[in-house]
Short mmCIF file of C-alpha atoms in Angstrom, two decimals:
data_model
loop_
_atom_site.label_atom_id
_atom_site.label_comp_id
_atom_site.label_asym_id
_atom_site.label_seq_id
_atom_site.Cartn_x
_atom_site.Cartn_y
_atom_site.Cartn_z
CA MET V 6 8.03 8.84 -9.77
CA ARG V 7 4.53 8.23 -8.47
CA LEU V 8 3.54 4.68 -7.43
CA ALA V 9 0.01 3.61 -6.51
CA ARG V 10 -2.47 0.76 -6.33
CA ILE V 11 -5.67 1.18 -8.33
CA GLN V 12 -8.90 -0.70 -8.85
CA SER V 13 -9.10 -2.55 -12.19
CA ASP V 14 -11.64 -5.02 -13.62
CA ALA V 15 -9.22 -7.77 -12.57
CA GLY V 16 -8.92 -6.43 -9.04
CA PRO V 17 -6.27 -4.23 -7.41
CA VAL V 18 -3.16 -3.60 -9.52
CA PRO V 19 0.09 -1.78 -8.74
CA VAL V 20 0.88 1.10 -11.10
CA ALA V 21 3.53 3.71 -11.81
CA GLN V 22 2.86 7.04 -13.51
CA ARG V 23 4.57 7.83 -16.82
CA ASP V 24 3.42 11.05 -18.48
CA ASP V 25 -0.40 10.98 -18.54
CA ARG V 26 -0.82 7.23 -17.94
CA TRP V 27 -0.84 5.00 -14.89
CA GLU V 28 1.10 1.97 -16.18
CA VAL V 29 0.64 -1.42 -14.52
CA VAL V 30 3.78 -2.92 -12.96
CA ARG V 31 4.40 -6.42 -11.62
CA ASP V 32 5.75 -5.40 -8.21
CA LEU V 33 5.99 -1.96 -6.60
CA PHE V 34 8.98 -3.15 -4.56
CA ALA V 35 11.11 -4.59 -7.38
CA ALA V 36 14.61 -3.17 -7.73
CA GLU V 37 13.72 -2.41 -11.38
CA LEU V 38 10.04 -1.85 -12.16
CA GLU V 39 8.70 -4.30 -14.74
CA PHE V 40 5.81 -2.92 -16.85
CA THR V 41 3.09 -5.26 -18.11
CA GLY V 42 2.03 -2.98 -20.99
CA GLU V 43 -1.44 -2.32 -19.58
CA SER V 44 -2.20 1.27 -18.58
CA PHE V 45 -4.95 3.66 -17.49
CA PRO V 46 -5.35 7.39 -18.19
CA VAL V 47 -4.47 9.73 -15.33
CA GLY V 48 -7.61 11.24 -13.83
CA GLN V 49 -9.77 8.20 -14.59
CA VAL V 50 -8.67 5.74 -11.92
CA THR V 51 -9.87 4.78 -8.42
CA PHE V 52 -7.03 4.76 -5.93
CA LEU V 53 -6.70 2.06 -3.28
CA PRO V 54 -4.39 2.42 -0.30
CA PRO V 55 -0.96 2.53 -1.99
CA VAL V 56 0.35 -0.35 0.16
CA GLU V 57 -0.99 -3.14 2.38
CA PRO V 58 1.34 -2.88 5.36
CA ARG V 59 1.82 -5.53 8.02
CA VAL V 60 3.24 -2.87 10.38
CA VAL V 61 1.99 0.69 10.80
CA LEU V 62 3.95 2.75 13.30
CA GLY V 63 3.38 6.30 14.44
CA MET V 64 5.98 8.47 16.11
CA ALA V 65 5.01 9.82 19.52
CA HIS V 66 6.86 12.77 21.05
CA ASN V 67 7.15 14.22 17.62
CA SER V 68 4.73 17.09 17.54
CA GLY V 69 7.39 19.80 17.35
CA ARG V 70 11.02 20.69 17.94
CA ALA V 71 10.51 20.97 21.72
CA ASP V 72 9.88 17.20 21.80
CA ARG V 73 13.56 16.68 20.94
CA ALA V 74 14.14 16.94 24.69
CA LEU V 75 12.31 13.60 24.96
CA PRO V 76 13.67 10.32 23.59
CA PRO V 77 12.07 9.03 20.39
CA GLN V 78 9.02 6.86 21.09
CA ALA V 79 6.54 5.09 18.83
CA PHE V 80 3.21 3.28 18.84
CA PHE V 81 1.57 0.68 16.62
CA LYS V 82 -1.68 1.15 14.71
CA SER V 83 -3.56 -1.86 13.39
CA PRO V 84 -2.93 -2.33 9.64
CA HIS V 85 -6.68 -2.97 9.33
CA THR V 86 -7.09 0.82 9.85
CA VAL V 87 -5.49 1.63 6.48
CA VAL V 88 -7.85 3.11 3.88
CA GLY V 89 -7.34 5.06 0.69
CA ASP V 90 -8.18 8.44 -0.73
CA GLY V 91 -11.90 9.13 -0.48
CA ASP V 92 -12.62 6.35 2.01
CA ALA V 93 -14.48 7.19 5.21
CA VAL V 94 -13.11 7.58 8.71
CA ILE V 95 -15.73 5.88 10.92
CA LEU V 96 -16.40 7.28 14.40
CA ASP V 97 -18.19 4.77 16.61
CA ASP V 98 -20.94 6.15 18.75
CA GLY V 99 -19.40 6.65 22.20
CA VAL V 100 -15.79 6.93 21.06
CA GLY V 101 -15.55 10.52 22.36
CA PRO V 102 -13.52 13.39 20.88
CA VAL V 103 -11.49 12.56 17.75
CA SER V 104 -8.72 14.46 16.00
CA ILE V 105 -7.16 14.05 12.60
CA GLU V 106 -3.40 14.51 12.25
CA GLY V 107 -1.83 15.42 8.91
CA GLU V 108 1.48 13.60 8.60
CA LEU V 109 4.24 12.74 6.20
CA ALA V 110 4.09 8.93 5.88
CA LEU V 111 7.10 6.93 4.77
CA VAL V 112 6.83 3.57 3.02
CA ILE V 113 9.57 0.98 3.59
CA GLY V 114 11.01 -0.55 0.42
CA ARG V 115 12.99 -3.52 1.75
CA ARG V 116 13.85 -5.41 4.90
CA SER V 117 15.18 -2.90 7.42
CA ARG V 118 16.91 -3.81 10.68
CA HIS V 119 19.67 -2.12 12.68
CA LEU V 120 20.04 0.67 10.13
CA ALA V 121 22.90 3.09 10.73
CA PRO V 122 22.52 6.88 10.64
CA GLY V 123 22.77 8.24 7.12
CA GLU V 124 21.97 4.95 5.36
CA THR V 125 18.22 4.82 5.95
CA SER V 126 17.09 6.53 2.73
CA ALA V 127 18.13 3.47 0.69
CA PHE V 128 15.50 1.46 2.60
CA VAL V 129 12.63 3.88 1.93
CA LEU V 130 10.49 3.28 -1.17
CA GLY V 131 8.95 6.75 -0.97
CA TYR V 132 6.56 9.05 0.80
CA THR V 133 2.82 9.46 0.86
CA VAL V 134 0.25 11.56 2.71
CA GLY V 135 -0.96 10.10 6.00
CA ASN V 136 -3.74 10.91 8.41
CA ASP V 137 -3.14 9.55 11.92
CA VAL V 138 -6.74 9.68 13.14
CA THR V 139 -6.79 9.58 16.94
CA ALA V 140 -9.66 9.15 19.40
CA VAL V 141 -8.10 11.60 21.84
CA GLY V 142 -10.82 10.94 24.40
CA GLN V 143 -9.52 7.36 24.73
CA ILE V 144 -5.93 8.35 25.57
CA PRO V 145 -6.56 8.96 29.30
CA LEU V 146 -8.23 5.53 29.46
CA ASP V 147 -5.42 3.68 27.63
CA ASP V 148 -1.94 5.16 27.54
CA ARG V 149 -0.79 2.30 25.26
CA LEU V 150 -3.07 3.85 22.58
CA VAL V 151 -4.75 0.66 21.34
CA GLN V 152 -8.16 2.24 22.10
CA ALA V 153 -7.22 5.63 20.60
CA LYS V 154 -5.51 4.74 17.35
CA SER V 155 -7.08 1.71 15.67
CA GLY V 156 -10.68 2.56 14.82
CA GLU V 157 -12.14 1.81 11.39
CA GLY V 158 -10.56 3.95 8.69
CA PHE V 159 -8.22 5.57 11.22
CA THR V 160 -5.21 5.55 8.86
CA PRO V 161 -5.99 7.11 5.49
CA LEU V 162 -2.95 6.90 3.17
CA GLY V 163 -2.37 8.04 -0.39
CA PRO V 164 -3.44 8.65 -3.04
CA TRP V 165 0.07 7.69 -4.24
CA ILE V 166 3.69 7.27 -3.16
CA GLU V 167 6.22 9.81 -4.43
CA THR V 168 9.67 8.21 -4.70
CA ASP V 169 11.67 11.34 -5.62
CA VAL V 170 11.17 13.70 -2.73
CA ASP V 171 13.43 14.95 0.06
CA PRO V 172 11.52 14.55 3.36
CA ALA V 173 13.51 17.23 5.19
CA SER V 174 11.28 20.22 4.58
CA LEU V 175 7.87 19.55 3.07
CA GLY V 176 4.96 21.90 3.71
CA ILE V 177 1.90 20.28 5.31
CA THR V 178 -1.54 21.91 5.12
CA VAL V 179 -4.63 20.57 6.86
CA LEU V 180 -8.15 21.57 5.79
CA VAL V 181 -11.43 20.66 7.48
CA ASN V 182 -14.53 21.40 5.39
CA ASP V 183 -12.29 23.30 2.91
CA VAL V 184 -11.01 25.69 5.60
CA VAL V 185 -7.29 25.68 6.40
CA VAL V 186 -6.95 24.72 10.07
CA ALA V 187 -3.19 24.06 10.23
CA ARG V 188 -0.03 24.81 8.28
CA SER V 189 3.35 23.36 9.15
CA SER V 190 6.35 21.53 7.71
CA SER V 191 8.19 18.25 8.17
CA GLU V 192 11.11 20.47 9.13
CA ALA V 193 9.34 21.04 12.48
CA LEU V 194 9.49 17.34 13.45
CA ALA V 195 11.54 16.73 16.60
CA TRP V 196 13.24 13.68 15.12
CA ASN V 197 13.88 13.57 11.39
CA VAL V 198 13.13 10.58 9.16
CA ASP V 199 16.69 9.24 9.31
CA GLU V 200 16.71 9.41 13.11
CA GLN V 201 13.27 7.80 13.31
CA LEU V 202 14.35 4.81 11.20
CA VAL V 203 17.60 4.34 13.13
CA TYR V 204 15.54 4.32 16.34
CA LEU V 205 12.78 2.02 15.10
CA THR V 206 15.04 -0.52 13.39
CA SER V 207 17.21 -0.75 16.50
CA HIS V 208 14.17 -2.32 18.19
CA LEU V 209 12.30 -4.14 15.44
CA GLU V 210 12.29 -5.27 11.83
CA LEU V 211 10.46 -3.36 9.12
CA GLY V 212 9.62 -4.84 5.72
CA PRO V 213 8.39 -3.83 2.25
CA GLY V 214 5.14 -1.89 2.47
CA ASP V 215 5.39 -1.13 6.18
CA VAL V 216 4.50 2.47 7.02
CA VAL V 217 5.80 5.03 9.52
CA LEU V 218 3.65 8.06 10.29
CA THR V 219 6.40 10.55 11.06
CA GLY V 220 4.55 12.75 13.56
CA ALA V 221 2.18 15.71 13.67
CA PRO V 222 4.12 18.99 13.89
CA GLY V 223 1.15 21.14 14.84
CA THR V 224 -1.06 19.46 12.25
CA ALA V 225 -3.86 18.06 14.45
CA ALA V 226 -7.46 19.25 14.37
CA PRO V 227 -10.70 18.04 15.97
CA VAL V 228 -13.35 16.54 13.69
CA ASP V 229 -16.96 15.43 13.93
CA PRO V 230 -19.11 13.10 11.82
CA GLY V 231 -20.08 14.88 8.61
CA ASP V 232 -16.76 16.71 8.27
CA SER V 233 -14.47 16.34 5.27
CA VAL V 234 -10.71 16.37 5.77
CA GLU V 235 -7.99 17.24 3.27
CA ILE V 236 -4.28 16.94 3.94
CA ARG V 237 -1.85 18.44 1.43
CA ILE V 238 1.87 17.76 1.46
CA ASP V 239 3.91 19.86 -0.93
CA GLY V 240 5.61 17.79 -3.60
CA ILE V 241 3.52 14.70 -2.86
CA ALA V 242 -0.27 14.93 -3.05
CA ALA V 243 -3.57 15.84 -1.39
CA LEU V 244 -5.51 13.18 0.55
CA ARG V 245 -9.25 13.63 1.12
CA ASN V 246 -11.46 11.62 3.47
CA PRO V 247 -14.97 12.10 4.85
CA VAL V 248 -15.73 11.48 8.53
CA ARG V 249 -18.86 9.42 9.26
CA THR V 250 -20.76 7.95 12.19
CA GLY V 251 -20.33 4.27 12.93
CA PRO V 252 -22.34 1.74 14.90
CA ALA V 253 -22.87 2.01 18.62
CA ARG V 254 -20.26 0.23 20.69
CA ALA V 255 -21.05 -3.09 22.31
CA PRO V 256 -21.24 -3.13 26.10
CA LEU V 257 -17.81 -3.57 27.69
CA PRO V 258 -16.92 -6.16 30.31
CA THR V 259 -17.18 -4.91 33.86
CA PRO V 260 -15.41 -6.33 36.92
CA MET D 27 -9.01 -31.01 15.09
CA ARG D 28 -5.42 -29.85 14.69
CA LEU D 29 -4.60 -27.29 11.99
CA ALA D 30 -1.08 -26.24 11.02
CA ARG D 31 1.17 -24.89 8.30
CA ILE D 32 4.08 -27.09 7.25
CA GLN D 33 7.03 -26.87 4.91
CA SER D 34 6.61 -28.85 1.65
CA ASP D 35 8.73 -29.08 -1.50
CA ALA D 36 6.27 -26.60 -3.06
CA GLY D 37 6.57 -24.17 -0.13
CA PRO D 38 4.35 -23.65 2.92
CA VAL D 39 1.05 -25.54 2.88
CA PRO D 40 -1.92 -25.50 5.29
CA VAL D 41 -2.78 -28.89 6.75
CA ALA D 42 -5.28 -30.59 9.04
CA GLN D 43 -4.59 -33.76 11.00
CA ARG D 44 -6.68 -36.91 10.32
CA ASP D 45 -5.50 -40.01 12.15
CA ASP D 46 -1.76 -40.34 11.52
CA ARG D 47 -1.55 -37.99 8.50
CA TRP D 48 -1.30 -34.25 8.04
CA GLU D 49 -3.63 -33.70 5.08
CA VAL D 50 -3.23 -30.63 2.87
CA VAL D 51 -6.23 -28.28 2.78
CA ARG D 52 -6.95 -25.33 0.49
CA ASP D 53 -7.71 -22.77 3.21
CA LEU D 54 -7.44 -23.06 7.00
CA PHE D 55 -10.20 -20.46 7.36
CA ALA D 56 -12.81 -22.02 5.07
CA ALA D 57 -16.21 -22.74 6.64
CA GLU D 58 -15.78 -26.34 5.40
CA LEU D 59 -12.22 -27.61 4.99
CA GLU D 60 -11.45 -28.73 1.42
CA PHE D 61 -8.80 -31.49 1.20
CA THR D 62 -6.47 -31.63 -1.81
CA GLY D 63 -5.63 -35.32 -1.40
CA GLU D 64 -1.96 -34.70 -0.63
CA SER D 65 -0.77 -35.71 2.85
CA PHE D 66 2.28 -36.17 5.06
CA PRO D 67 2.88 -38.66 7.88
CA VAL D 68 2.60 -37.27 11.42
CA GLY D 69 6.05 -36.98 13.01
CA GLN D 70 7.82 -36.32 9.70
CA VAL D 71 6.91 -32.68 9.02
CA THR D 72 8.51 -29.30 9.71
CA PHE D 73 6.05 -26.88 11.30
CA LEU D 74 5.88 -23.24 10.28
CA PRO D 75 4.04 -20.64 12.36
CA PRO D 76 0.42 -21.87 12.12
CA VAL D 77 -0.80 -18.48 10.85
CA GLU D 78 0.62 -15.29 9.32
CA PRO D 79 -1.25 -12.64 11.31
CA ARG D 80 -1.55 -9.00 10.37
CA VAL D 81 -2.40 -8.14 13.99
CA VAL D 82 -0.83 -9.65 17.11
CA LEU D 83 -2.23 -8.33 20.37
CA GLY D 84 -1.21 -9.16 23.91
CA MET D 85 -3.37 -8.58 26.96
CA ALA D 86 -1.83 -6.38 29.65
CA HIS D 87 -3.18 -6.35 33.21
CA ASN D 88 -3.85 -10.02 32.83
CA SER D 89 -1.24 -11.72 34.93
CA GLY D 90 -3.65 -13.01 37.56
CA ARG D 91 -7.09 -12.65 39.13
CA ALA D 92 -6.00 -9.54 41.10
CA ASP D 93 -5.71 -7.67 37.81
CA ARG D 94 -9.49 -7.87 37.46
CA ALA D 95 -9.52 -4.69 39.56
CA LEU D 96 -7.94 -2.95 36.54
CA PRO D 97 -9.76 -2.39 33.24
CA PRO D 98 -8.73 -4.65 30.35
CA GLN D 99 -5.81 -3.22 28.39
CA ALA D 100 -3.82 -4.49 25.42
CA PHE D 101 -0.68 -3.88 23.39
CA PHE D 102 0.41 -4.64 19.85
CA LYS D 103 3.37 -6.80 18.87
CA SER D 104 4.79 -6.60 15.36
CA PRO D 105 3.62 -9.57 13.23
CA HIS D 106 7.24 -9.82 12.02
CA THR D 107 8.01 -11.29 15.48
CA VAL D 108 6.02 -14.46 14.79
CA VAL D 109 8.12 -17.63 14.48
CA GLY D 110 7.32 -21.32 14.70
CA ASP D 111 8.22 -24.30 16.82
CA GLY D 112 12.00 -24.73 17.01
CA ASP D 113 12.82 -21.25 15.70
CA ALA D 114 15.16 -19.05 17.72
CA VAL D 115 14.33 -16.10 19.93
CA ILE D 116 17.09 -13.58 19.16
CA LEU D 117 18.37 -11.31 21.95
CA ASP D 118 20.24 -8.32 20.58
CA ASP D 119 23.37 -7.37 22.42
CA GLY D 120 22.39 -4.52 24.74
CA VAL D 121 18.68 -5.33 24.95
CA GLY D 122 18.92 -5.97 28.72
CA PRO D 123 16.93 -8.51 30.76
CA VAL D 124 14.44 -10.62 28.82
CA SER D 125 11.61 -12.87 30.02
CA ILE D 126 9.55 -15.47 28.25
CA GLU D 127 5.82 -15.68 29.01
CA GLY D 128 3.89 -18.89 28.39
CA GLU D 129 0.42 -17.98 27.14
CA LEU D 130 -2.71 -19.42 25.62
CA ALA D 131 -2.90 -17.82 22.15
CA LEU D 132 -6.20 -17.53 20.30
CA VAL D 133 -6.46 -17.41 16.52
CA ILE D 134 -9.28 -15.42 14.96
CA GLY D 135 -11.29 -17.27 12.31
CA ARG D 136 -13.28 -14.49 10.65
CA ARG D 137 -13.85 -10.76 10.67
CA SER D 138 -14.61 -9.71 14.24
CA ARG D 139 -15.93 -6.30 15.27
CA HIS D 140 -18.23 -5.18 18.08
CA LEU D 141 -18.73 -8.74 19.33
CA ALA D 142 -21.26 -9.19 22.10
CA PRO D 143 -20.61 -11.16 25.30
CA GLY D 144 -21.23 -14.88 24.80
CA GLU D 145 -20.97 -14.82 20.99
CA THR D 146 -17.18 -14.56 20.63
CA SER D 147 -16.38 -18.29 20.41
CA ALA D 148 -17.94 -18.45 16.93
CA PHE D 149 -15.24 -16.01 15.74
CA VAL D 150 -12.31 -18.04 17.10
CA LEU D 151 -10.68 -20.59 14.78
CA GLY D 152 -8.85 -22.26 17.65
CA TYR D 153 -6.05 -22.07 20.17
CA THR D 154 -2.31 -22.53 20.01
CA VAL D 155 0.64 -22.18 22.36
CA GLY D 156 2.18 -18.71 22.51
CA ASN D 157 5.33 -17.24 23.99
CA ASP D 158 5.12 -13.49 24.58
CA VAL D 159 8.85 -12.78 24.78
CA THR D 160 9.43 -9.46 26.51
CA ALA D 161 12.57 -7.37 26.93
CA VAL D 162 11.59 -6.34 30.44
CA GLY D 163 14.59 -4.01 30.72
CA GLN D 164 13.05 -1.85 27.97
CA ILE D 165 9.70 -1.33 29.74
CA PRO D 166 10.91 1.55 31.98
CA LEU D 167 12.28 3.25 28.84
CA ASP D 168 9.11 2.82 26.75
CA ASP D 169 5.78 2.30 28.48
CA ARG D 170 4.10 1.83 25.07
CA LEU D 171 6.08 -1.44 24.81
CA VAL D 172 7.32 -1.08 21.21
CA GLN D 173 10.90 -1.48 22.45
CA ALA D 174 10.04 -4.37 24.81
CA LYS D 175 7.83 -6.60 22.69
CA SER D 176 8.90 -6.68 19.05
CA GLY D 177 12.42 -8.12 18.85
CA GLU D 178 13.30 -10.84 16.37
CA GLY D 179 11.53 -14.11 17.14
CA PHE D 180 9.71 -12.52 20.09
CA THR D 181 6.40 -14.32 19.36
CA PRO D 182 6.83 -18.08 18.98
CA LEU D 183 3.50 -19.73 18.10
CA GLY D 184 2.52 -23.33 17.45
CA PRO D 185 3.22 -26.01 16.56
CA TRP D 186 -0.47 -26.29 15.66
CA ILE D 187 -3.93 -24.86 16.32
CA GLU D 188 -6.40 -27.00 18.26
CA THR D 189 -9.97 -26.17 17.23
CA ASP D 190 -11.83 -28.35 19.78
CA VAL D 191 -10.73 -27.05 23.14
CA ASP D 192 -12.45 -25.07 25.87
CA PRO D 193 -10.15 -22.18 26.86
CA ALA D 194 -11.63 -21.76 30.33
CA SER D 195 -9.27 -23.95 32.32
CA LEU D 196 -6.16 -25.19 30.52
CA GLY D 197 -3.02 -26.04 32.46
CA ILE D 198 0.10 -24.11 31.38
CA THR D 199 3.60 -25.38 32.22
CA VAL D 200 6.79 -23.45 31.46
CA LEU D 201 10.19 -25.16 31.32
CA VAL D 202 13.58 -23.53 30.90
CA ASN D 203 16.40 -25.96 30.09
CA ASP D 204 14.02 -28.85 30.84
CA VAL D 205 13.32 -27.62 34.38
CA VAL D 206 9.76 -26.61 35.29
CA VAL D 207 9.87 -22.92 36.28
CA ALA D 208 6.13 -22.13 36.32
CA ARG D 209 2.80 -23.95 36.47
CA SER D 210 -0.53 -22.18 36.11
CA SER D 211 -3.83 -22.29 34.25
CA SER D 212 -5.85 -20.12 31.90
CA GLU D 213 -8.42 -20.15 34.71
CA ALA D 214 -6.15 -17.68 36.55
CA LEU D 215 -6.47 -14.99 33.85
CA ALA D 216 -8.10 -11.79 35.12
CA TRP D 217 -10.26 -11.43 32.01
CA ASN D 218 -11.41 -14.55 30.20
CA VAL D 219 -11.25 -15.06 26.45
CA ASP D 220 -14.83 -13.96 25.85
CA GLU D 221 -14.31 -10.75 27.86
CA GLN D 222 -11.02 -10.08 26.06
CA LEU D 223 -12.62 -10.33 22.61
CA VAL D 224 -15.59 -8.16 23.58
CA TYR D 225 -13.11 -5.53 24.81
CA LEU D 226 -10.75 -5.70 21.83
CA THR D 227 -13.43 -5.74 19.14
CA SER D 228 -15.15 -2.76 20.75
CA HIS D 229 -12.05 -0.76 19.77
CA LEU D 230 -10.74 -2.40 16.61
CA GLU D 231 -11.34 -4.96 13.90
CA LEU D 232 -9.74 -8.40 13.98
CA GLY D 233 -9.50 -10.66 10.95
CA PRO D 234 -8.70 -14.27 9.98
CA GLY D 235 -5.30 -15.31 11.31
CA ASP D 236 -4.97 -12.46 13.79
CA VAL D 237 -3.69 -13.59 17.17
CA VAL D 238 -4.41 -12.60 20.77
CA LEU D 239 -1.94 -13.61 23.47
CA THR D 240 -4.32 -13.94 26.37
CA GLY D 241 -1.96 -13.02 29.22
CA ALA D 242 0.62 -14.60 31.50
CA PRO D 243 -1.00 -15.87 34.72
CA GLY D 244 2.28 -16.33 36.62
CA THR D 245 3.94 -17.93 33.60
CA ALA D 246 6.88 -15.58 33.05
CA ALA D 247 10.53 -16.54 33.53
CA PRO D 248 13.84 -14.82 32.81
CA VAL D 249 16.02 -16.28 30.04
CA ASP D 250 19.53 -15.82 28.69
CA PRO D 251 21.14 -16.68 25.35
CA GLY D 252 21.81 -20.40 25.22
CA ASP D 253 18.64 -21.32 27.10
CA SER D 254 15.94 -23.55 25.67
CA VAL D 255 12.28 -22.81 26.45
CA GLU D 256 9.33 -25.19 26.39
CA ILE D 257 5.73 -24.15 26.97
CA ARG D 258 3.10 -26.87 27.39
CA ILE D 259 -0.62 -26.19 27.35
CA ASP D 260 -2.80 -29.14 28.32
CA GLY D 261 -5.02 -30.28 25.47
CA ILE D 262 -3.10 -28.28 22.85
CA ALA D 263 0.63 -28.86 22.43
CA ALA D 264 4.19 -28.15 23.55
CA LEU D 265 6.16 -25.32 21.91
CA ARG D 266 9.97 -25.36 22.04
CA ASN D 267 12.31 -22.51 21.14
CA PRO D 268 16.01 -21.85 21.74
CA VAL D 269 17.23 -18.42 22.85
CA ARG D 270 20.23 -17.02 20.98
CA THR D 271 22.41 -13.94 20.85
CA GLY D 272 21.79 -11.45 18.06
CA PRO D 273 23.85 -8.67 16.54
CA ALA D 274 24.93 -5.62 18.50
CA ARG D 275 22.47 -2.74 18.31
CA ALA D 276 23.22 0.24 16.08
CA PRO D 277 23.93 3.51 17.88
CA LEU D 278 20.74 5.37 18.74
CA PRO D 279 20.01 8.99 17.87
CA THR D 280 20.87 11.44 20.62
CA PRO D 281 19.44 14.95 21.08
#
């Protein structure tokens, strides 16, 4: 089933797709979805980011099978970076080179801590398309990645969450200005989704709506202001976002 | 003025102190506080964490004036780590050595991005006492600090926010089991609060309730389960938290 958040006259509402309607539900994270009776026709809605996470994690060392020689490692992105389908990625003047990364993004469904191998799928609400935008020019200046990963609009997610999909082997296609620049699969991730969640929840708690960007298995590409990016994940959706110029950066403190 | 969140029969409520009462307000972040008329006597309330941040940042390279030779750098902590006065810091079995760090914590009052030097104080709601608990044994395993900084209860904050305090030179005292183990001052930070906010907001957006732990100027101390920690910041408050043992960690994925 597809779950989403859409704009309505009354503000953002959570919805689930049944046939050709997006039907409003009370709570995307309820054990049993409760429908309010209100609905909107498919194709005539404006998608918001499908969740409002408190925690957004990305997997490092997960760009391909060779990274399995390294231990799993992760980094935080600010949840303020989350935007939806169609929203702009903003590149500040002076930020340097920026890449987009097409990634399978998992959405946590309930409190997750110290999960054991093989049991993690029960804690996942579903999967969406993620773009882990990265100011690669900032990485040499800040190996903790705060400078590289948390710019405005740096985490496009959506348009919806697919709950009935096996994450093991999903094709990922990245297009910049309608030209395919990368093709890969979640099968190429060094650490699979189950292993990632065992690792992460051994160190911290995850909760409903939190998001893990599962890594970029050869799905990164440089972008410039004016570009348009599309990330397609088979069985889930296509996510499209323009890249725009932002304001000039304020002067930084100097010693 | 002191601002806080307390437990009431109706759930958590935001409050502001007037004389000997905690008076309920509609919104801690309003330009003008609006009082509901309900109030509770000082000394008879249970404090919750004073805010529910979406972003918690800590300043690295900010343990003393010598760090001014290094550029400012920061790290994220999960907002799920935030607990209040009296709540436990939980040390998982196997986490290794852990230190507490007594820190001045600033609370953002409104959307902050690309702030210029000298204008940052208008974006700060106030200051509270913070404890940046750190599993120092995890740092060599994960230099991005996800493993070291985001355990359960790893960010005690509170008991309240003081809005009328100058952050430039506040004494910080750290006690473990009622014995003073460190004395310092915010004056010893390598980068002051204004410089920190110019740096951070040049790279990312901060919003109401977000928290910056401003660094540990010689205010770290090792702790073990069973210890009690008290951090006092002159002109703000004292924050007390016990340290307890948590569950054993789940087995980690291996290559």
